[in-house]
CSV table of C-alpha atoms in Angstrom, one decimal:
chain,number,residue,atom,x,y,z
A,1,UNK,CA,150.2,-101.9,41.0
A,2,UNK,CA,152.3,-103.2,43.9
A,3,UNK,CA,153.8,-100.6,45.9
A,4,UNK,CA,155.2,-102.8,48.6
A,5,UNK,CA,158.7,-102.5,47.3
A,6,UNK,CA,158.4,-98.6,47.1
A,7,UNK,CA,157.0,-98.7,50.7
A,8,UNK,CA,160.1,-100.8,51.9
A,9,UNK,CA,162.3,-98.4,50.5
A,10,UNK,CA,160.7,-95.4,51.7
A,11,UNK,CA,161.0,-96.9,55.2
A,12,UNK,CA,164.5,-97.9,54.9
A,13,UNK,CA,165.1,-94.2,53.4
A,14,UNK,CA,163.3,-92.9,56.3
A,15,UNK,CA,165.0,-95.1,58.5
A,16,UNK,CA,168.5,-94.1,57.2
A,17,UNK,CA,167.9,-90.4,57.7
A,18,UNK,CA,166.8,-91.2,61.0
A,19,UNK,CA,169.7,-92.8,62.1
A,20,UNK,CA,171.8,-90.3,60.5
A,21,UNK,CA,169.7,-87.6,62.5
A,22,UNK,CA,170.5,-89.7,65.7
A,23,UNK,CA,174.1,-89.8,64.7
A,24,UNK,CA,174.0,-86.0,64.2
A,25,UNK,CA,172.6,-85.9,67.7
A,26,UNK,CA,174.6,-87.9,69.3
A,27,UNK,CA,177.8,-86.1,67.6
A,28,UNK,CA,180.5,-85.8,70.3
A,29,UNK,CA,180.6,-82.0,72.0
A,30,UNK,CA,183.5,-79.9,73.5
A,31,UNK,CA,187.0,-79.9,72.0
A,32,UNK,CA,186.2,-83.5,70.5
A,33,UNK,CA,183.4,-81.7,68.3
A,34,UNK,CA,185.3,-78.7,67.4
A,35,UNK,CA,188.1,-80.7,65.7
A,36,UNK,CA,185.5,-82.6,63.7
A,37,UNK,CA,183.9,-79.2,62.7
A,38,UNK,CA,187.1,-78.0,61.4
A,39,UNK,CA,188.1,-81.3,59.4
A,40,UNK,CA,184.3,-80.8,57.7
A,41,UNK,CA,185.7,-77.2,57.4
A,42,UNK,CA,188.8,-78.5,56.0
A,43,UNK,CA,190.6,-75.9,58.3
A,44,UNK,CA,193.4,-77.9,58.2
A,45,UNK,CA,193.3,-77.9,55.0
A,46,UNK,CA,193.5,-74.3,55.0
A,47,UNK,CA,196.5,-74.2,57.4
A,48,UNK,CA,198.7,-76.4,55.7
A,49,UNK,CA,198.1,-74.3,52.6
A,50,UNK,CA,198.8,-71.1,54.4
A,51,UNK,CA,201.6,-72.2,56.5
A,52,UNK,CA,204.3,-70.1,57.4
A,53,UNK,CA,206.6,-73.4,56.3
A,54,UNK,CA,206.7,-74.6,52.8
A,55,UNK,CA,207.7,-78.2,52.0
A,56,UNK,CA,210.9,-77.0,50.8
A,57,UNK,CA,211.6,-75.3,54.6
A,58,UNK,CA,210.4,-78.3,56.2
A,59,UNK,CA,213.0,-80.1,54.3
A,60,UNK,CA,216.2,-78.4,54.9
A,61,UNK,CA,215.5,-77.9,58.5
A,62,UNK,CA,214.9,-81.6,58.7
A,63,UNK,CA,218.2,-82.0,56.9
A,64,UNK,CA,220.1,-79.4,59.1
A,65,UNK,CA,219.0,-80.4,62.3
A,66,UNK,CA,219.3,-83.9,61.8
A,67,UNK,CA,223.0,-84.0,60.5
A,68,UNK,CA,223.5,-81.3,63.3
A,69,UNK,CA,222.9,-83.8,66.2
A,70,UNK,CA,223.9,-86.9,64.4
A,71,UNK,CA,227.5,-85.0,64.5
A,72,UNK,CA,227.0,-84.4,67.7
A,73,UNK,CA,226.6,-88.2,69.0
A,74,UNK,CA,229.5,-89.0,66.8
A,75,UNK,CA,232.0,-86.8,67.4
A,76,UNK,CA,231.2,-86.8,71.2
A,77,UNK,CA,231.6,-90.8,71.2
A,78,UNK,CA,235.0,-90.4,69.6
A,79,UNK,CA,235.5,-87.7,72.2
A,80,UNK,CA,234.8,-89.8,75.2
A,81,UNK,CA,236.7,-92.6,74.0
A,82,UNK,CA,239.9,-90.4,73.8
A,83,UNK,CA,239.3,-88.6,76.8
A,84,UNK,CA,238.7,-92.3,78.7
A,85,UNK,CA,242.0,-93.2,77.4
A,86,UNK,CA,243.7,-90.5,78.3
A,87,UNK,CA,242.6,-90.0,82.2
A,88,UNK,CA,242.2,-93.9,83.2
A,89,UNK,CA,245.8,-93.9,84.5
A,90,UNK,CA,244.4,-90.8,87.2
A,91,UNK,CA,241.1,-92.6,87.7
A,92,UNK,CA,243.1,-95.5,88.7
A,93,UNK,CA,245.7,-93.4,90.8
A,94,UNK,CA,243.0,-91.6,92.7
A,95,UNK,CA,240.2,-94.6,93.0
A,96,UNK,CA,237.6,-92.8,91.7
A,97,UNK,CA,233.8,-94.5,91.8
A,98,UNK,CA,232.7,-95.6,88.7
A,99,UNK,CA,229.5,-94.2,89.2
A,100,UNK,CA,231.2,-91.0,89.3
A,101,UNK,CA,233.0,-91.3,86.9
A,102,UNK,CA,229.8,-92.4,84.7
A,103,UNK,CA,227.0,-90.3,86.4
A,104,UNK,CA,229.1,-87.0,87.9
A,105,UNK,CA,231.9,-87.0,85.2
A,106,UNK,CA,230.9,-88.2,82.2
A,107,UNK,CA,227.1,-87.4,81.9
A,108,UNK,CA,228.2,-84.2,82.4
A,109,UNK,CA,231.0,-84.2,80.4
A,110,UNK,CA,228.7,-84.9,77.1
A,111,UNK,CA,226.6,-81.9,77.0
A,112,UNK,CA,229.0,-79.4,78.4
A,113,UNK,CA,231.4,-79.9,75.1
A,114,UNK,CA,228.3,-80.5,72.5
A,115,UNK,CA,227.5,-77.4,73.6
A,116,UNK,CA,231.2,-75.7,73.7
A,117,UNK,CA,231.6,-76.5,70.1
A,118,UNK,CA,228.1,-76.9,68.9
A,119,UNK,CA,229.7,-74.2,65.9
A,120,UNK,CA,232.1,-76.6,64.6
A,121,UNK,CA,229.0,-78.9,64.6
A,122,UNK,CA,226.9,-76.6,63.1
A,123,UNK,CA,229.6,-75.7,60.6
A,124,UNK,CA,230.4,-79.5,59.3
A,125,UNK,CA,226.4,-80.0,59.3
A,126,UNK,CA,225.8,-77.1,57.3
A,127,UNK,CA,228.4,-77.7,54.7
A,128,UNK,CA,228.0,-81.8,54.5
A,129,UNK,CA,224.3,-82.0,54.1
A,130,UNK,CA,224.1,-78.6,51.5
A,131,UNK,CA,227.3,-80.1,49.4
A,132,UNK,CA,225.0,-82.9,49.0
A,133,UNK,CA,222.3,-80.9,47.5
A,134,UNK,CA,224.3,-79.1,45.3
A,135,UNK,CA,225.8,-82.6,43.5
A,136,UNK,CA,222.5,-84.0,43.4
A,137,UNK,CA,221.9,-80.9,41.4
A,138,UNK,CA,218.8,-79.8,44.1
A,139,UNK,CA,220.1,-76.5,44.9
A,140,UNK,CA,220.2,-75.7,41.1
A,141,UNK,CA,216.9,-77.4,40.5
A,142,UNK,CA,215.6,-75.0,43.7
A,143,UNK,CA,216.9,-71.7,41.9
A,144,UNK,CA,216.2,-72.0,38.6
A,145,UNK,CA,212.0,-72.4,39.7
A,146,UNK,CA,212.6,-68.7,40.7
A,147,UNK,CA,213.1,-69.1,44.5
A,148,UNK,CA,215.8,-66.4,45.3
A,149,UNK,CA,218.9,-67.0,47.6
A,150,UNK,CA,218.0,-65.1,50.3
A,151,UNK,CA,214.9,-66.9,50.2
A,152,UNK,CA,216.8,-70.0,50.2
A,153,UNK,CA,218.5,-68.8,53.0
A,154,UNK,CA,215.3,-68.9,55.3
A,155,UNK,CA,214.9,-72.5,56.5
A,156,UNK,CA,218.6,-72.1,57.3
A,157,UNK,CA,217.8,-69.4,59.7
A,158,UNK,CA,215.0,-70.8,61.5
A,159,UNK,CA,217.4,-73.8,62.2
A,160,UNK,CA,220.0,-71.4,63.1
A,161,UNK,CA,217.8,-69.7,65.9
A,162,UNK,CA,216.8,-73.0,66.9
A,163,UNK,CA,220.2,-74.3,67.7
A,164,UNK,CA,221.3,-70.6,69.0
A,165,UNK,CA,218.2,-70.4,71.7
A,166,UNK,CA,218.6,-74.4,72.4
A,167,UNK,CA,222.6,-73.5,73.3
A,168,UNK,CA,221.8,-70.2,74.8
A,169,UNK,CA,219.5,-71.8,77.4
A,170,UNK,CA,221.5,-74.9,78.1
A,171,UNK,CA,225.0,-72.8,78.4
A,172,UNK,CA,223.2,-69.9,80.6
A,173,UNK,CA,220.8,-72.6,82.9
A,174,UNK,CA,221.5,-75.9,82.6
A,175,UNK,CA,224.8,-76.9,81.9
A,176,UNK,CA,226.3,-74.8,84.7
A,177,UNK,CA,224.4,-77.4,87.2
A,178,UNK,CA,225.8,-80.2,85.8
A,179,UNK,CA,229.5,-78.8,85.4
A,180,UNK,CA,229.6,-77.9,89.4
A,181,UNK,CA,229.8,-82.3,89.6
A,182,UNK,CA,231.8,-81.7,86.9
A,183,UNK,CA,234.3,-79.5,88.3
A,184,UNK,CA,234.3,-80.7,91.7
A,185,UNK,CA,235.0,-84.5,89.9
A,186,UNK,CA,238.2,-83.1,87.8
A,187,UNK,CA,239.8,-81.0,90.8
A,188,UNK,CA,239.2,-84.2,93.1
A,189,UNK,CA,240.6,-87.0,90.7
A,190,UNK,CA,241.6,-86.0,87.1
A,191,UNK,CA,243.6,-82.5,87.9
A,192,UNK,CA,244.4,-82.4,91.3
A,193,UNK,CA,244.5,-78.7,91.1
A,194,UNK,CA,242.5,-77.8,93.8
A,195,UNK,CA,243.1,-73.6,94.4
A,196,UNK,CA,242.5,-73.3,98.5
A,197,UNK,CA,245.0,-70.3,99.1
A,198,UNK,CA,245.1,-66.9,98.3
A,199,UNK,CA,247.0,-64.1,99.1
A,200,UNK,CA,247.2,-60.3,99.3
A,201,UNK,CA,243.0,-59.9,98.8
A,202,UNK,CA,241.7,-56.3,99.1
A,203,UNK,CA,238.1,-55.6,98.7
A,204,UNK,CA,235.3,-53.0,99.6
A,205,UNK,CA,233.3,-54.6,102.6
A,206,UNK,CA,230.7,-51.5,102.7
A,207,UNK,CA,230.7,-47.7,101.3
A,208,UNK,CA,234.0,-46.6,102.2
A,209,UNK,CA,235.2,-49.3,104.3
A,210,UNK,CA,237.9,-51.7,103.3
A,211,UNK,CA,239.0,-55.3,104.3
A,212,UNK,CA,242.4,-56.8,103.7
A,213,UNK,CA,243.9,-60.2,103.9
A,214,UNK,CA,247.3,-60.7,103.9
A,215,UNK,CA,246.2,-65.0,103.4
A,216,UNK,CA,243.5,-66.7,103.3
A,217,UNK,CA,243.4,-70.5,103.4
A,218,UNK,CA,240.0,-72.1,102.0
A,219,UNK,CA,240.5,-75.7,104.2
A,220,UNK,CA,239.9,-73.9,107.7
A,221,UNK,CA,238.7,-70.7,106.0
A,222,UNK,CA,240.5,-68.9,108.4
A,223,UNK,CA,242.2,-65.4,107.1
A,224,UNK,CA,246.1,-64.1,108.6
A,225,UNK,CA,246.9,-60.5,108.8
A,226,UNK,CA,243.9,-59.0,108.6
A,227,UNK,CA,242.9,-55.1,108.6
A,228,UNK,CA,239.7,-53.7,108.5
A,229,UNK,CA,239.6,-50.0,107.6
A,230,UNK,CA,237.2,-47.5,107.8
A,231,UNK,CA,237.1,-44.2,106.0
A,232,UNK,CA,234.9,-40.7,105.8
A,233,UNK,CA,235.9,-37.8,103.2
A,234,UNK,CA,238.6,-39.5,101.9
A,235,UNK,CA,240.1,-39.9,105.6
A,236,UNK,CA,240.9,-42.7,108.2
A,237,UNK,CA,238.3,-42.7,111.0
A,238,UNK,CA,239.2,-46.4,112.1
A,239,UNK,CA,241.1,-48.8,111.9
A,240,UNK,CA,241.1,-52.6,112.8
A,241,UNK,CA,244.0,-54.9,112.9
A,242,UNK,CA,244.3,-58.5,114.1
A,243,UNK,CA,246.3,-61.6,113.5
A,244,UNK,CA,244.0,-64.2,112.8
A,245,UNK,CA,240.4,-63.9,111.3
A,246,UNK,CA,237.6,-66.9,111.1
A,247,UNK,CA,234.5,-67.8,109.4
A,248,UNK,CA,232.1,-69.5,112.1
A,249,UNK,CA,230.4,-72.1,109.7
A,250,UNK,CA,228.1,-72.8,112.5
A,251,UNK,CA,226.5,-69.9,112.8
A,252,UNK,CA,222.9,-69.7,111.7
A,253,UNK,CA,223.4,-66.0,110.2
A,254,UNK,CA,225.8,-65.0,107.2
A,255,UNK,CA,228.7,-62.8,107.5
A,256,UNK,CA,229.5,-64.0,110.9
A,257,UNK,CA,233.4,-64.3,111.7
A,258,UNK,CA,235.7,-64.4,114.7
A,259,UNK,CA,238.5,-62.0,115.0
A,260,UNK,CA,241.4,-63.1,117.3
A,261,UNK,CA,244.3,-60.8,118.8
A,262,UNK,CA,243.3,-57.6,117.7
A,263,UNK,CA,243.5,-54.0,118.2
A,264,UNK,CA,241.4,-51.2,117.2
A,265,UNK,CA,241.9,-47.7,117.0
A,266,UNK,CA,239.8,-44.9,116.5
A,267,UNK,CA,241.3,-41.3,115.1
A,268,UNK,CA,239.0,-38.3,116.7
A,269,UNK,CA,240.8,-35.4,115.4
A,270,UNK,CA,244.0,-35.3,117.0
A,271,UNK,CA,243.1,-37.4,119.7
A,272,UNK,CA,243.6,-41.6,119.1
A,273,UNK,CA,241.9,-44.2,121.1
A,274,UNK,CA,243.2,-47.7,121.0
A,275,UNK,CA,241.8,-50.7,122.5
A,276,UNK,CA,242.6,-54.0,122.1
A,277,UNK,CA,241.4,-57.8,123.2
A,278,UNK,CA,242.0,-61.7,122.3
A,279,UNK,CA,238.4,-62.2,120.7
A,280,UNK,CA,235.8,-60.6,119.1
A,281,UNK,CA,232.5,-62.0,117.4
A,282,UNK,CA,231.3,-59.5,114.3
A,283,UNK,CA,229.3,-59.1,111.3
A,284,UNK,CA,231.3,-58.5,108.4
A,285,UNK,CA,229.8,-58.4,105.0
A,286,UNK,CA,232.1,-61.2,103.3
A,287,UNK,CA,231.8,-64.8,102.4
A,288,UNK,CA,234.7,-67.3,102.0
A,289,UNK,CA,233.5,-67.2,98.1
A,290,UNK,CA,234.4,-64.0,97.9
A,291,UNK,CA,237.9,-64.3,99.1
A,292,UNK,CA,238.8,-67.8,97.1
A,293,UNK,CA,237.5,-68.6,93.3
A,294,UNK,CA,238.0,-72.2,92.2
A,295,UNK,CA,239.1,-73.4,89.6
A,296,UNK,CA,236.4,-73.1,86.4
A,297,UNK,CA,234.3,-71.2,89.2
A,298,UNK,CA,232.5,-69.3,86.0
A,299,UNK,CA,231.5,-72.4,84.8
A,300,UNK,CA,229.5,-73.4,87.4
A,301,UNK,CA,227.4,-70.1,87.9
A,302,UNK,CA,224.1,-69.6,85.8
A,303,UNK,CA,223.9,-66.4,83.7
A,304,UNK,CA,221.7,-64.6,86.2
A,305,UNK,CA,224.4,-65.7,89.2
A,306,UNK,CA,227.1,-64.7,87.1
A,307,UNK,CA,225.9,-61.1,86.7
A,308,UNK,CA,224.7,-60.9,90.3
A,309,UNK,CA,228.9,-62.1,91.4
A,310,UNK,CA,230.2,-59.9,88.9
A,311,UNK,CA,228.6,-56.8,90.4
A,312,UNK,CA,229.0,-57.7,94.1
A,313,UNK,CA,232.8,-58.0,93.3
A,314,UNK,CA,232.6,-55.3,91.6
A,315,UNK,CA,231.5,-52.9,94.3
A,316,UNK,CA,233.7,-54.7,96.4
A,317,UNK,CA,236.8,-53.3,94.3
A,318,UNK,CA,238.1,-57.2,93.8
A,319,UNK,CA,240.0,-56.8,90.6
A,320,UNK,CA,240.1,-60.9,89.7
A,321,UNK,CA,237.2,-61.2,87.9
A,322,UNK,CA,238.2,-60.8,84.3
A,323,UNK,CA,237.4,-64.7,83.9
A,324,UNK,CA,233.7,-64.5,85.1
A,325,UNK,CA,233.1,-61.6,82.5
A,326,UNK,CA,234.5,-63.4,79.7
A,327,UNK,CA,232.1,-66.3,80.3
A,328,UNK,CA,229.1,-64.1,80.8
A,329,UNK,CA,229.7,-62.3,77.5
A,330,UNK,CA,230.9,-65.5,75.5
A,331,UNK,CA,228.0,-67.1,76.3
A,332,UNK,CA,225.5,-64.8,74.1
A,333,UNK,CA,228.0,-64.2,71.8
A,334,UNK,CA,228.8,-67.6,70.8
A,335,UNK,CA,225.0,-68.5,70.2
A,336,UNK,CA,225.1,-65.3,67.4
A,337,UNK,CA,227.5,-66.9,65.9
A,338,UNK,CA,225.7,-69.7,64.8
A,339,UNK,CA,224.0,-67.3,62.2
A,340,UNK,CA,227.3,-66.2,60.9
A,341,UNK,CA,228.4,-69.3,60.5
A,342,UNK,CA,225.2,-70.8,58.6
A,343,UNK,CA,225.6,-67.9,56.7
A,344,UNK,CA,229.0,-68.7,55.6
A,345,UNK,CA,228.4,-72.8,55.4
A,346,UNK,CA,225.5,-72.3,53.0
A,347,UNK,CA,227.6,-69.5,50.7
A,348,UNK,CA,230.6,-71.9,50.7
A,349,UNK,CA,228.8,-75.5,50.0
A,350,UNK,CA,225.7,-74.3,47.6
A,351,UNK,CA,227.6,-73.9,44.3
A,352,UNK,CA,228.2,-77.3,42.8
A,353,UNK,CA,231.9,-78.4,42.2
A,354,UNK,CA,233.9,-81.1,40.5
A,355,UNK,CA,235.9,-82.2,43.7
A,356,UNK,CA,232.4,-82.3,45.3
A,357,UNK,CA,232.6,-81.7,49.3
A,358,UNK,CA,236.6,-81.9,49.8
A,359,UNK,CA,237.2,-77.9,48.9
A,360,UNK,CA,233.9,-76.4,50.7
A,361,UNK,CA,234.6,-78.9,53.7
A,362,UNK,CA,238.1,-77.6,53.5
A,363,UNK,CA,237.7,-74.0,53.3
A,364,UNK,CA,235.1,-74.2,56.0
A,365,UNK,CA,237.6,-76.2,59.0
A,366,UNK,CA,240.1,-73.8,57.8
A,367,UNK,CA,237.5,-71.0,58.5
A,368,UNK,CA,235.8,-72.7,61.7
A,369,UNK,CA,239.2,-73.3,63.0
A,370,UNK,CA,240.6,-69.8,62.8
A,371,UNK,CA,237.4,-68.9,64.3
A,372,UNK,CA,237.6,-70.7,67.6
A,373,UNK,CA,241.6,-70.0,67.5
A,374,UNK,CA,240.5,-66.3,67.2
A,375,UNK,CA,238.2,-66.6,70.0
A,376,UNK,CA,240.8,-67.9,72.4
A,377,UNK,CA,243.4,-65.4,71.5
A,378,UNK,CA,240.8,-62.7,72.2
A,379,UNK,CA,239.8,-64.2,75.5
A,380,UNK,CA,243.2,-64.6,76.3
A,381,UNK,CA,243.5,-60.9,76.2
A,382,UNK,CA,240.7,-60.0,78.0
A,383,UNK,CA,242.2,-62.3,81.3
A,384,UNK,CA,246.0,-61.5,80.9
A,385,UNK,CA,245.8,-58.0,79.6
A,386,UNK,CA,242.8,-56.5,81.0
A,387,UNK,CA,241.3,-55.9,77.6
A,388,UNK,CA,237.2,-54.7,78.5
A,389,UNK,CA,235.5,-58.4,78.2
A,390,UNK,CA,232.5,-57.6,76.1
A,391,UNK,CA,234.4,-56.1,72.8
A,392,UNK,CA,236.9,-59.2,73.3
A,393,UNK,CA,234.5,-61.6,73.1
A,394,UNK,CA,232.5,-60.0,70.2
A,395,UNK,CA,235.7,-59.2,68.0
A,396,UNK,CA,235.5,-62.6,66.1
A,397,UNK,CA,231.7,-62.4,65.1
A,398,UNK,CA,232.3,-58.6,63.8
A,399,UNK,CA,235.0,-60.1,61.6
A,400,UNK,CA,233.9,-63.2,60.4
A,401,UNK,CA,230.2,-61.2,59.5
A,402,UNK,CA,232.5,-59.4,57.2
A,403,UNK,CA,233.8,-62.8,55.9
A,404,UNK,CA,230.1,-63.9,55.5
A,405,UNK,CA,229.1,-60.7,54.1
A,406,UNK,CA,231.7,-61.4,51.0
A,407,UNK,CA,230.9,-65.3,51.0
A,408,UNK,CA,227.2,-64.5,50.7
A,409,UNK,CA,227.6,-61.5,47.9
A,410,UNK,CA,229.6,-64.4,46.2
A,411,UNK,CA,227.0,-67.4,46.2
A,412,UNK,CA,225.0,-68.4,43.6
A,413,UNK,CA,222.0,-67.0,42.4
């Protein structure tokens, strides 16, 4: 019996294993190894079957966050078209760069409103790409397999909090960096605005010591009428007067200033002590900053320096800092709203109409634009009529979560 062929076979059996036994020892190690024992595994398998998104979630957020910043590059492209139109006379006027213009106006220009009105953005991407579900009969189909609303409501709130902490950290640390070319740009060719005088500043220097300025001029930061006043249970101890008042900008230490013409006098009891001289080099604890804010100053100050000049003023007793509060409160307020207003986009657009989009896009501008309307008043308040900044600025998202509140108990189910 000839065995040859079962001996060739053997061998090539034997000969397979052992190359499959070489291959298992030659098997890459280290991270490369561990992500082929996981595919043999099927670990992956495993996540994608237990993973916290379903298919469904991964679609809508696909679908909200990609209308959301499609609406972004196109209403920003009309925006900078307009806004080119409108200021090339001043550009002209002025003979601004054009790489200013491009580079320290404009590419900051982009992101600072995208973010501004990133909830009118939100808003027309919520409503457009739902209203489309709902006439293609997908919001229906969604429901009626026994997914709930509120469960519905998910994938819109994980895009929600994406846009809300993406806004929140742009507005609060990025954006202001950008907006002080920004500003500086605007006062130096587009507004021409430029605030370098102030008069009649009073503020708290130290614990019971008080500096006033009768003006203050920003271009040689050099103060008029100045008094320096110094006081101890309630009472004046001593007191400082002089005509002129200067920051030395060449000084290598802060707070250094040079007082010209003055006279000092210093109340012991019942006895006086006056004394007098043409100049005097001091420390006082004030910067030019504090004596002058610009024009959209707020805007150029990240959240943590916002709250650090808020304080200092503050304790300083200067009373002109409604503005700076306002911004520091709007700032986390406005990213909130974007859950309100998902709330209401999806509660508006979800239930599938006739007309198709023109009554749920209408409703919602009518709604979005009340809101930001609402929003200004408020603000308005809080800087004109010293209304306290943080329950201005929250007024409109405590009202308009009532209005999603009825808009939600209203949607379909």
């Amino acid at each position: 019996m000839d065995t040859s062929g079962h001996e060739k076979t053997n061998k090539k059996q034997n000969g397979n294993n052992s190359a499959n036994g070489t291959k298992g020892a030659r098997r890459p190690s280290g991270f490369v190894g561990l992500l082929h024992s996981a595919k043999n595994l099927s670990v992956f398998k495993w996540l994608s079957e237990h993973s916290f998104l379903s298919r469904l979630d991964r679609y809508i957020i696909g679908k909200f966050l990609g209308t959301y910043f499609f609406s972004i590059v196109l209403i920003i492209s009309i925006a900078v078209v307009f806004d080119f139109n409108e200021n090339i006379d001043k550009f002209l006027r002025y003979d601004a760069p054009i790489e200013e213009i491009l580079f320290d106006y404009y590419l900051n220009f982009i992101p600072f409103y995208s973010n501004l009105f990133s909830q009118l953005f939100v808003f027309i991407a919520v409503i457009f790409f739902t209203t489309k579900l709902a006439d293609n009969s997908e919001i229906i189909a969604m429901l009626s397999t026994g997914t709930s609303f509120s469960r519905l409501m998910r994938p819109y709130m994980i895009s929600a909090a994406i846009i809300a902490l993406l806004n929140y950290g742009l507005g609060s640390y990025i954006i202001p960096r950008g907006n002080v070319k920004r500003v500086k740009f605007e006062n130096r060719y587009k507004n021409r605005g430029r605030q370098d005088l102030s008069t009649n500043v009073q503020l708290e220097v130290d614990s019971g010591v008080i500096a006033y300025f009768g003006r203050y001029e920003e271009n040689h930061k050099i103060g008029f009428e100045f008094t320096l006043d110094k006081f101890e249970d309630k009472k004046l101890v001593k007191h400082l007067q002089a005509m002129t008042i200067q920051y030395d900008t060449l000084s290598y230490e802060p707070y250094h200033w040079i007082i010209t013409n003055y006279q000092t006098r210093d109340l012991q009891g019942r006895r006086e002590v006056i004394q007098s001289g043409s100049k005097l080099d001091t420390i006082i604890k004030i910067m030019p900053q504090d004596l002058l804010a610009s024009r959209d100053m707020e805007m150029t100050l990240t959240t943590p320096e916002l709250k650090t000049y808020i304080d200092r003023q503050k304790e300083r007793g200067f009373a002109n800092i409604q503005k700076f509060e306002v911004e520091y409160w709007k700032r986390g307020a406005t990213s909130f709203a974007t859950f309100i207003l998902t709330i209401i986009g999806v509660s508006i657009s979800a239930r599938k109409r006739k007309n198709g989009m023109g009554i749920a896009l209408g409703i919602g501008l009518a709604l979005i634009l009340t809101y930001i309307m609402f929003q200004t008043v408020v603000a308005s308040l809080a800087i004109n009529a010293n209304f306290p900044a943080l329950i201005a600025v929250w007024i409109p998202n405590v009202v308009f979560s009532l209005v999603a509140l009825y808009y939600y108990k209203k949607a379909p189910r």
